[in-house]
PDB file of C-alpha atoms in Angstrom:
ATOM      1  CA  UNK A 817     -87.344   2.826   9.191  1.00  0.00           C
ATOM      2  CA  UNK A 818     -86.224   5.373   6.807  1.00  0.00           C
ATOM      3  CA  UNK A 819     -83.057   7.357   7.036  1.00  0.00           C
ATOM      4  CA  UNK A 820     -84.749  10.470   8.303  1.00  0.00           C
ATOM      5  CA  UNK A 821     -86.539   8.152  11.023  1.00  0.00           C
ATOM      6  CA  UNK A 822     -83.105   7.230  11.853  1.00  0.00           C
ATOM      7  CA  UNK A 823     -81.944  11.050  12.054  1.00  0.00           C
ATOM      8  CA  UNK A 824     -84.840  12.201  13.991  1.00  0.00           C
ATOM      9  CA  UNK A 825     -84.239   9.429  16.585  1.00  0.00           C
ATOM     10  CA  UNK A 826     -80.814   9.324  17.082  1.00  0.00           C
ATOM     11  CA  UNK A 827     -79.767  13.481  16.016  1.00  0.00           C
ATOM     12  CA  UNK A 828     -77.320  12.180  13.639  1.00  0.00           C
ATOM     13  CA  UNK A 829     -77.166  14.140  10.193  1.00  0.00           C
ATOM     14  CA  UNK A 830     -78.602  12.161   7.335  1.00  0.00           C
ATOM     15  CA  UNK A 831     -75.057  12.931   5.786  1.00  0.00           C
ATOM     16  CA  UNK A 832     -73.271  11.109   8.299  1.00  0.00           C
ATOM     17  CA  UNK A 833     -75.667   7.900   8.598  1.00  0.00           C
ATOM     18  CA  UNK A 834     -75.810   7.408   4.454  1.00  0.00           C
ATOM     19  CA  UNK A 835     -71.709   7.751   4.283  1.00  0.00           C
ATOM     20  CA  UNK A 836     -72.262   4.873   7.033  1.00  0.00           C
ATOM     21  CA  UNK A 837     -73.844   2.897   4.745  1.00  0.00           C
ATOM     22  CA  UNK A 838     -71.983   3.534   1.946  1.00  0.00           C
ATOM     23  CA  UNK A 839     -68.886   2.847   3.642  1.00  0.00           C
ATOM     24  CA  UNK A 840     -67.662   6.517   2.778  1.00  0.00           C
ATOM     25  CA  UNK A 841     -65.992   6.889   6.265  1.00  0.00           C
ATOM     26  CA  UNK A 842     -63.358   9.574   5.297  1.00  0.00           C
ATOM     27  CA  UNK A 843     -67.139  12.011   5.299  1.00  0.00           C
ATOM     28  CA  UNK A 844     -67.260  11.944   9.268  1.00  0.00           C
ATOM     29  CA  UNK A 845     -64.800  14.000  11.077  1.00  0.00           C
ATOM     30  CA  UNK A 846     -62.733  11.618  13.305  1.00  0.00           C
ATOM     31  CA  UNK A 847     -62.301   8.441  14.374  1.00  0.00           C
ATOM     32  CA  UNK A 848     -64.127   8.908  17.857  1.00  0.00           C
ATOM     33  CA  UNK A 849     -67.507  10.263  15.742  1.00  0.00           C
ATOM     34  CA  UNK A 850     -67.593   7.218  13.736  1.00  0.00           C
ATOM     35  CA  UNK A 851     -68.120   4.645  16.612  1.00  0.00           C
ATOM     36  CA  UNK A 852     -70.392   6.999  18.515  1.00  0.00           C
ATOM     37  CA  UNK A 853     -72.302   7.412  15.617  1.00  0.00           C
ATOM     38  CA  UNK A 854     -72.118   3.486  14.118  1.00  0.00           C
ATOM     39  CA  UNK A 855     -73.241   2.544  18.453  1.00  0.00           C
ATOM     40  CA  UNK A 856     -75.943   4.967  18.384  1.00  0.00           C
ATOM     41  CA  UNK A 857     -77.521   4.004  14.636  1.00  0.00           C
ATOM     42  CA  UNK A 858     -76.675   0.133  15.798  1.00  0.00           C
ATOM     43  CA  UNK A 859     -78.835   0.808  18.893  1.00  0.00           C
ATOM     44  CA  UNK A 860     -82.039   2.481  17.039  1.00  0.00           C
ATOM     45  CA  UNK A 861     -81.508  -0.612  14.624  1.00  0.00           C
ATOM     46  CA  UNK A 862     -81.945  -3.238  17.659  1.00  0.00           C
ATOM     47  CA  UNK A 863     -77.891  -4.766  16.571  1.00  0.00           C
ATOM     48  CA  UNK A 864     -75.448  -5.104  18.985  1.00  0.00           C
ATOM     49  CA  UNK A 865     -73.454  -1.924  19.253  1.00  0.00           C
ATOM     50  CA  UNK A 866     -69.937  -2.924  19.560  1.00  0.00           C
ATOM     51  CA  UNK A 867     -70.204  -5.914  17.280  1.00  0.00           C
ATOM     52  CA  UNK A 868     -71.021  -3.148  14.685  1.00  0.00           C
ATOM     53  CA  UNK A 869     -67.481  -1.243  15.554  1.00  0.00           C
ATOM     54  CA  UNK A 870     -65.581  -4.296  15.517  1.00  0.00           C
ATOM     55  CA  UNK A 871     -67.521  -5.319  12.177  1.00  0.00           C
ATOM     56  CA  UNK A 872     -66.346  -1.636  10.836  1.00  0.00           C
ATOM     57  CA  UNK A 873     -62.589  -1.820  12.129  1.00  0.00           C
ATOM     58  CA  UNK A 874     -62.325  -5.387  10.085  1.00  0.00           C
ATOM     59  CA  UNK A 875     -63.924  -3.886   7.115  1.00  0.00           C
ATOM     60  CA  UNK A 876     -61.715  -0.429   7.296  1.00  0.00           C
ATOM     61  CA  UNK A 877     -58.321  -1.664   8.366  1.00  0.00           C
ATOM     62  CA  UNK A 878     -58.658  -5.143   7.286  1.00  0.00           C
ATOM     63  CA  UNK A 879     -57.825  -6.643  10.445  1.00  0.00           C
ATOM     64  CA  UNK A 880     -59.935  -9.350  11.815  1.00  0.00           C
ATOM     65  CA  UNK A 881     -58.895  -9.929  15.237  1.00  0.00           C
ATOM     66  CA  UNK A 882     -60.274  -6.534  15.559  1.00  0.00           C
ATOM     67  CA  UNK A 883     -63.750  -8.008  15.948  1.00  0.00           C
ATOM     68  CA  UNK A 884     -63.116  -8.946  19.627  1.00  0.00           C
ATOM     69  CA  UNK A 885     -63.044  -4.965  20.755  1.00  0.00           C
ATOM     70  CA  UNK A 886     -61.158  -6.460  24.285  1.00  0.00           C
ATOM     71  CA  UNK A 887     -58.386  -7.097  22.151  1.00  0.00           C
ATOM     72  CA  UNK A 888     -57.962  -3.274  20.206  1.00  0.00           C
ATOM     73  CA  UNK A 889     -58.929  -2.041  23.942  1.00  0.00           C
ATOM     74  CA  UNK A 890     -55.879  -4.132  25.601  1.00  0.00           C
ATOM     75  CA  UNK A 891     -53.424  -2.691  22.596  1.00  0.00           C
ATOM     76  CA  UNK A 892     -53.124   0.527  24.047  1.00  0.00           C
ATOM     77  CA  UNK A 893     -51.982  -1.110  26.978  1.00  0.00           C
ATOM     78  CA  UNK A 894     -49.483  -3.203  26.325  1.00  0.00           C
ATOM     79  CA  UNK A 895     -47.550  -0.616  24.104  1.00  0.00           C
ATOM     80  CA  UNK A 896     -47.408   1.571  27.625  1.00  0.00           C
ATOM     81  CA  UNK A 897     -46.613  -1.951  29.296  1.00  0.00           C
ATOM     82  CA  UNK A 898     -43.327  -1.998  26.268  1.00  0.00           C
ATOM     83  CA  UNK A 899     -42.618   1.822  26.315  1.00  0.00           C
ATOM     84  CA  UNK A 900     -42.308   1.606  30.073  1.00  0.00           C
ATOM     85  CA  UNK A 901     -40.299  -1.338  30.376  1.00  0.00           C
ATOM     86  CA  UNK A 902     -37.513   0.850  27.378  1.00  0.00           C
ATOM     87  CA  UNK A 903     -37.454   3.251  29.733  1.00  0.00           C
ATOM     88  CA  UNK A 904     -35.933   1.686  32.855  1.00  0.00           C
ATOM     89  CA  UNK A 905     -34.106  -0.243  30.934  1.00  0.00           C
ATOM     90  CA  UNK A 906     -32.393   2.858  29.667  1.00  0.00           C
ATOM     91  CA  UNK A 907     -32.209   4.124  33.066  1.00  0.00           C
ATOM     92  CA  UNK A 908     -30.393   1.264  34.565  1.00  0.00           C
ATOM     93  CA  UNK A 909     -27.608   0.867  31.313  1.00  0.00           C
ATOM     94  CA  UNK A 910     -27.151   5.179  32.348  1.00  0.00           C
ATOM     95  CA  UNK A 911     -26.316   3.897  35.776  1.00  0.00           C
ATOM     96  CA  UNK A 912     -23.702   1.075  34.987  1.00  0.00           C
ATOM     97  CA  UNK A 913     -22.018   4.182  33.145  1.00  0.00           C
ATOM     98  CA  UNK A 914     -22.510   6.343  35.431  1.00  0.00           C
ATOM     99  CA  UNK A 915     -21.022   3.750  38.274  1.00  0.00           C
ATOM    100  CA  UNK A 916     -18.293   2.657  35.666  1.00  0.00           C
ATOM    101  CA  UNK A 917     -16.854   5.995  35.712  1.00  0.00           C
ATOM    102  CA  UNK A 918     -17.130   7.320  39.007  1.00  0.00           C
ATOM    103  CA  UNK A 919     -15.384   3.956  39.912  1.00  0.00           C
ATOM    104  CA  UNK A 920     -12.302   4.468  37.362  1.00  0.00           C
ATOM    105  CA  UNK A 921     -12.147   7.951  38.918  1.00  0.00           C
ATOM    106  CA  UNK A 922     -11.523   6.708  42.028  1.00  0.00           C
ATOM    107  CA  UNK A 923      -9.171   4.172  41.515  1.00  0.00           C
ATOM    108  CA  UNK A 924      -7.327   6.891  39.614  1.00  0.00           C
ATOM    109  CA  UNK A 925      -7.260   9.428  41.979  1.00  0.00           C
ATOM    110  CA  UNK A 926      -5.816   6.480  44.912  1.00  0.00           C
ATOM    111  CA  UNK A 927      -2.730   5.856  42.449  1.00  0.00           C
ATOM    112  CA  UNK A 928       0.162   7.706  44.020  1.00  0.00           C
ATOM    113  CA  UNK A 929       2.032  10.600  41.828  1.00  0.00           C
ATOM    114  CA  UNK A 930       4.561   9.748  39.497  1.00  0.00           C
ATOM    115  CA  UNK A 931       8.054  10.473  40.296  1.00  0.00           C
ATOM    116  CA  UNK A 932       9.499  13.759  39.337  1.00  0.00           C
ATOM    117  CA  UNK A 933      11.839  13.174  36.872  1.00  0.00           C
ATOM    118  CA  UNK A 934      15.949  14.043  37.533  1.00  0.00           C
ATOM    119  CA  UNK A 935      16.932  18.049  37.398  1.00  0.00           C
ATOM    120  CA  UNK A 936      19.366  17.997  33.974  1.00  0.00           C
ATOM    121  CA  UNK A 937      23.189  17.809  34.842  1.00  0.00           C
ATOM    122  CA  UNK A 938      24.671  21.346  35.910  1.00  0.00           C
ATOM    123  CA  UNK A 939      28.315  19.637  35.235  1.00  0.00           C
ATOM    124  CA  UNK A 940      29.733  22.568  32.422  1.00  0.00           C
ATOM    125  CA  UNK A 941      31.580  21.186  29.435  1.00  0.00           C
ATOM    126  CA  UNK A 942      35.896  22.094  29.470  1.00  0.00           C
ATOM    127  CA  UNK A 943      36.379  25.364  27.917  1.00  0.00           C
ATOM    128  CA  UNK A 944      37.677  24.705  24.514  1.00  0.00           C
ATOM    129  CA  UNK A 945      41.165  26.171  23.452  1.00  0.00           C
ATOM    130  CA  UNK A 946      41.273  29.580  22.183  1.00  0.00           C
ATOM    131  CA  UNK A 947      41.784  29.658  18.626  1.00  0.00           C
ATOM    132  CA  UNK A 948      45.157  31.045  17.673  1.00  0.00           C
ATOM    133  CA  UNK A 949      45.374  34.883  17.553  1.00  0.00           C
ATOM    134  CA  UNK A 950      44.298  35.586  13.827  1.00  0.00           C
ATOM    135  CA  UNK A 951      45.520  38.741  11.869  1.00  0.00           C
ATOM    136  CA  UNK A 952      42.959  41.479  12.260  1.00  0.00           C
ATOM    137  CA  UNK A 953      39.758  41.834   9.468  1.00  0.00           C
ATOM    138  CA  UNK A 954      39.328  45.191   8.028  1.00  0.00           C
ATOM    139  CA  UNK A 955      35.951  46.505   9.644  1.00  0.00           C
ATOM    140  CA  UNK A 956      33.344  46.533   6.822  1.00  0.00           C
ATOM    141  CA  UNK A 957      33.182  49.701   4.662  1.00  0.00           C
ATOM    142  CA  UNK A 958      29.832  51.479   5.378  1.00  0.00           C
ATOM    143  CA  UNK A 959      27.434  52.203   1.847  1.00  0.00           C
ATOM    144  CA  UNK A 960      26.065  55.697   1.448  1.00  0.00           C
ATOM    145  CA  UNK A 961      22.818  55.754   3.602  1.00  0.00           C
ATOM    146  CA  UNK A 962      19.582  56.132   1.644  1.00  0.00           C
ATOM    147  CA  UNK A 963      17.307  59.068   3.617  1.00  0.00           C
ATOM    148  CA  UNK A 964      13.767  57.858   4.162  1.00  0.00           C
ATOM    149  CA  UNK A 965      11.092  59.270   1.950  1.00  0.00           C
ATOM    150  CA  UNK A 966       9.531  61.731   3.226  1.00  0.00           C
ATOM    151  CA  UNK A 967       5.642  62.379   3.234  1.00  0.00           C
ATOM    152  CA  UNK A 968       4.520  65.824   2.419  1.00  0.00           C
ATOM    153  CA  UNK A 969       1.439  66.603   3.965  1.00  0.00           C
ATOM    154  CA  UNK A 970      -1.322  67.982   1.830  1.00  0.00           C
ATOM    155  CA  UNK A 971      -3.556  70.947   3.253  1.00  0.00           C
ATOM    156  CA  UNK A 972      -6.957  70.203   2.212  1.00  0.00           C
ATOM    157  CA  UNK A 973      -9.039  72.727   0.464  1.00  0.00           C
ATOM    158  CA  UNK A 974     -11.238  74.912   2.698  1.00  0.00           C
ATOM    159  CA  UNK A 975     -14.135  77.141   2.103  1.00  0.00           C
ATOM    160  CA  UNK A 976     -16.265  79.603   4.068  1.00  0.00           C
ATOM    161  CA  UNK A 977     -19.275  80.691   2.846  1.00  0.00           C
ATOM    162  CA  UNK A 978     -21.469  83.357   3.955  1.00  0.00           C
ATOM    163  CA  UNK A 979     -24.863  83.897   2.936  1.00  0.00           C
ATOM    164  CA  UNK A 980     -26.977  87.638   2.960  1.00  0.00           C
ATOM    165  CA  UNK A 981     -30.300  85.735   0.981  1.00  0.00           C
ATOM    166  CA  UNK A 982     -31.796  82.855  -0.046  1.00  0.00           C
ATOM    167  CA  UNK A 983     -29.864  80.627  -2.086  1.00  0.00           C
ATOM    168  CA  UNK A 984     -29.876  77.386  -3.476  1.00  0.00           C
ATOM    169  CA  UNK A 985     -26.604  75.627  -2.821  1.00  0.00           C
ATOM    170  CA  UNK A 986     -25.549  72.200  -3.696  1.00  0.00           C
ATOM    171  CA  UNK A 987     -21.240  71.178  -2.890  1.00  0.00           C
ATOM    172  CA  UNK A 988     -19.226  68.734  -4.370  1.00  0.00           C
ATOM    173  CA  UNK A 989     -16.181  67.787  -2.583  1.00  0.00           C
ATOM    174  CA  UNK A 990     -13.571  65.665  -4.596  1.00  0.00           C
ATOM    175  CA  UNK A 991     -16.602  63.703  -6.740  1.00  0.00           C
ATOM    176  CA  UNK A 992     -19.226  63.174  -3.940  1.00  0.00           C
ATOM    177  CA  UNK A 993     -21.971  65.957  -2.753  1.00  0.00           C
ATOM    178  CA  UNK A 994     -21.611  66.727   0.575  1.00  0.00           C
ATOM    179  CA  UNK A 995     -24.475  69.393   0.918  1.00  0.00           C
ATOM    180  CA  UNK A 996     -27.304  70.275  -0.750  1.00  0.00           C
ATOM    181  CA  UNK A 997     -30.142  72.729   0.652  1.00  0.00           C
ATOM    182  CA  UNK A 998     -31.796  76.171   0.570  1.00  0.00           C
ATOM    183  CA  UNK A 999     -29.729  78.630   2.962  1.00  0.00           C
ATOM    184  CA  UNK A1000     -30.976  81.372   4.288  1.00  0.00           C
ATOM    185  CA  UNK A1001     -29.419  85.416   5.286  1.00  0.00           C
ATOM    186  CA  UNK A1002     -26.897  84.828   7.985  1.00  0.00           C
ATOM    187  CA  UNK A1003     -26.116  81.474   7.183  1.00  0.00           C
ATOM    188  CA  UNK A1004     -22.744  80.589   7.400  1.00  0.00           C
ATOM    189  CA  UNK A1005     -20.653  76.996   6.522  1.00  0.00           C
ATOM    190  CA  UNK A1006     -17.133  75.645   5.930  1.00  0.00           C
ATOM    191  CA  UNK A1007     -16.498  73.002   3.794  1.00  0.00           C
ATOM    192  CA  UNK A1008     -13.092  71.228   2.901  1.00  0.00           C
ATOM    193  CA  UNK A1009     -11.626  69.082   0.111  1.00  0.00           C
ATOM    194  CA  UNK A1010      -8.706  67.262  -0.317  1.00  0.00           C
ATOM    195  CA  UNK A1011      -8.090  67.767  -4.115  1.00  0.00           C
ATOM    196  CA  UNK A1012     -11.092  69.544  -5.854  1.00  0.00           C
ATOM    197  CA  UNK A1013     -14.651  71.469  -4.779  1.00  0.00           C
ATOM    198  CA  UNK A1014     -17.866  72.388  -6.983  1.00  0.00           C
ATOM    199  CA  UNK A1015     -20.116  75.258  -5.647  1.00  0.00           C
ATOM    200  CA  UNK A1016     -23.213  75.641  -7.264  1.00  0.00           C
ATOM    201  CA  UNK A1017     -25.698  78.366  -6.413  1.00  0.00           C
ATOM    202  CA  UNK A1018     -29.254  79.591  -6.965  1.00  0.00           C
ATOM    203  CA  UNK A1019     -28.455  82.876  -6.402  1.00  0.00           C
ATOM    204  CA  UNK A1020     -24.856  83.841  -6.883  1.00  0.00           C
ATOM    205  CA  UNK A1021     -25.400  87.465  -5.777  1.00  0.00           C
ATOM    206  CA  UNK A1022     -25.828  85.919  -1.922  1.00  0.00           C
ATOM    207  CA  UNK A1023     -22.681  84.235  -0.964  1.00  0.00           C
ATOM    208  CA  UNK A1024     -19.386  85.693  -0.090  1.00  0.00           C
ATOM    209  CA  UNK A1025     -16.760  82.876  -0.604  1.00  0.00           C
ATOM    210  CA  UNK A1026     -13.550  82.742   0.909  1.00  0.00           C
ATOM    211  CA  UNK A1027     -10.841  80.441  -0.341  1.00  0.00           C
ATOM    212  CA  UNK A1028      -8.022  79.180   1.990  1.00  0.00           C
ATOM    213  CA  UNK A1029      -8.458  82.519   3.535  1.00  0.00           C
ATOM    214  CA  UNK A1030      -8.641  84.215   0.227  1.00  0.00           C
ATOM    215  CA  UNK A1031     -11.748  86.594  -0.785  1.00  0.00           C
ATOM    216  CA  UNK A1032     -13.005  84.880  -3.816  1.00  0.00           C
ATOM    217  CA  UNK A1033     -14.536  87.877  -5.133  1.00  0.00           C
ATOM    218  CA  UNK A1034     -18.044  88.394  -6.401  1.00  0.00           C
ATOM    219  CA  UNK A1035     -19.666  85.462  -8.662  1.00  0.00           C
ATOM    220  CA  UNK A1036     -22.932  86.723 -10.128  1.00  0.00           C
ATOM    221  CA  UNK A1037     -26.469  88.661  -9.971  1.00  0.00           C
ATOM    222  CA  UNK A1038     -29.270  88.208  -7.842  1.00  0.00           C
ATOM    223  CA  UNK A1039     -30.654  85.535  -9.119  1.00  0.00           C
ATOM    224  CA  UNK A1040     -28.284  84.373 -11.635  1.00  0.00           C
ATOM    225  CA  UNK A1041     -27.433  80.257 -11.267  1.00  0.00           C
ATOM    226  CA  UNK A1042     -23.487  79.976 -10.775  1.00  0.00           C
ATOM    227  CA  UNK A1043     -21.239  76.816 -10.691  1.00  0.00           C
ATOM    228  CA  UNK A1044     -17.709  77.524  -9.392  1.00  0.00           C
ATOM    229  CA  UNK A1045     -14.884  75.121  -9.383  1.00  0.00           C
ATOM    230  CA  UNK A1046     -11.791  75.170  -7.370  1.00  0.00           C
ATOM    231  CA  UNK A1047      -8.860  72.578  -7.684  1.00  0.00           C
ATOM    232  CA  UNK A1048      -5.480  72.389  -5.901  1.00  0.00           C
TER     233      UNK A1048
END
């Protein structure tokens, strides 16, 4: 029989049955394909099937008692047989622990409660003597008092604008822009500082500034870019 009689008989790839013969196991996908496919390509052969997977187990793992399949079947088996016997044997050392301390509770709770110990002796110790009468001290002199400092408060800056057209404005409060946008007519905003302002505008013709309630006056033409500064 050829290799492709083999294929056509049994519907296992050519692939599969020459890495059988080659011993190139690592080709077939899984343990579980290799000893269907080494039974079935046994079989079509006229060998005896599991013979051929014990012969292939000695050969792969190098373990010859794994010739009497029984023995890799009963394995399996007796590592449940083990595992099962760890586990009640950790069960039953968690119950001596768990019956170990329930009994020390209760032998501790039967103990009666200590004896309060004796209230401290109220018995007062004998006035001692008064001293003899001393000539008076001279009552410390008092040093000039030092007022507190006081904090002046400082009025931040405020501006109102008004706006009658479009105008680019950008503000700078003490360092940091705190607006920046295209007003339009009608617009109206009030911005504060605590030591210096920046106003820069697009169109210094449009806004009407007024400083800390002060008119600022006008800035510019229509259309003529303006940066005013005002500091403390």
């Amino acid at each position: 029989m050829t290799i492709k009689d083999v294929e056509n008989t049994t519907h296992i790839r050519t692939v599969y049955l020459t890495a059988i013969e080659e011993g190139r196991f690592d080709a077939i996908p899984g343990e579980v394909y290799i000893k269907g496919f080494i039974r079935n390509y046994a079989s079509c052969v006229g060998l005896d099937p599991e013979q051929m997977v014990a012969a292939y187990r000695a050969n792969r793992y190098g373990i010859s008692e794994l010739k009497d399949p029984d023995m890799a079947e009963s394995k399996p088996r007796e590592r449940r047989k083990k595992s099962s016997t760890g586990l009640w044997t950790i069960a039953f050392l968690l119950f001596l622990v768990l019956a170990g301390f329930g009994t020390y509770w209760w032998m501790n709770a039967k103990k009666p409660p200590a004896p309060l110990p004796p209230p401290p002796s109220t018995t007062q110790n004998p006035a001692a003597p008064a001293p003899p009468h001393a000539p008076p001290q001279p009552a410390p002199q008092a040093g000039p008092q030092t007022p507190p400092p006081t904090t002046v408060a400082v009025k931040p800056l405020t501006l109102n604008a008004r706006f009658t057209d479009r105008c680019w404005v950008m503000v700078t409060a003490d360092g940091k822009v705190i607006y920046e946008n295209t007003v339009k007519a009608g617009d109206a905003f009030v911005w504060e500082a605590k030591h210096s302002m920046s106003v820069k505008l697009g169109n210094a013709a449009a806004a009407e500034l007024i400083l800390d309630g002060q008119p600022v006056g006008k800035l510019g033409d229509r259309g003529e870019v303006v940066i005013k500064t005002f500091t403390r």
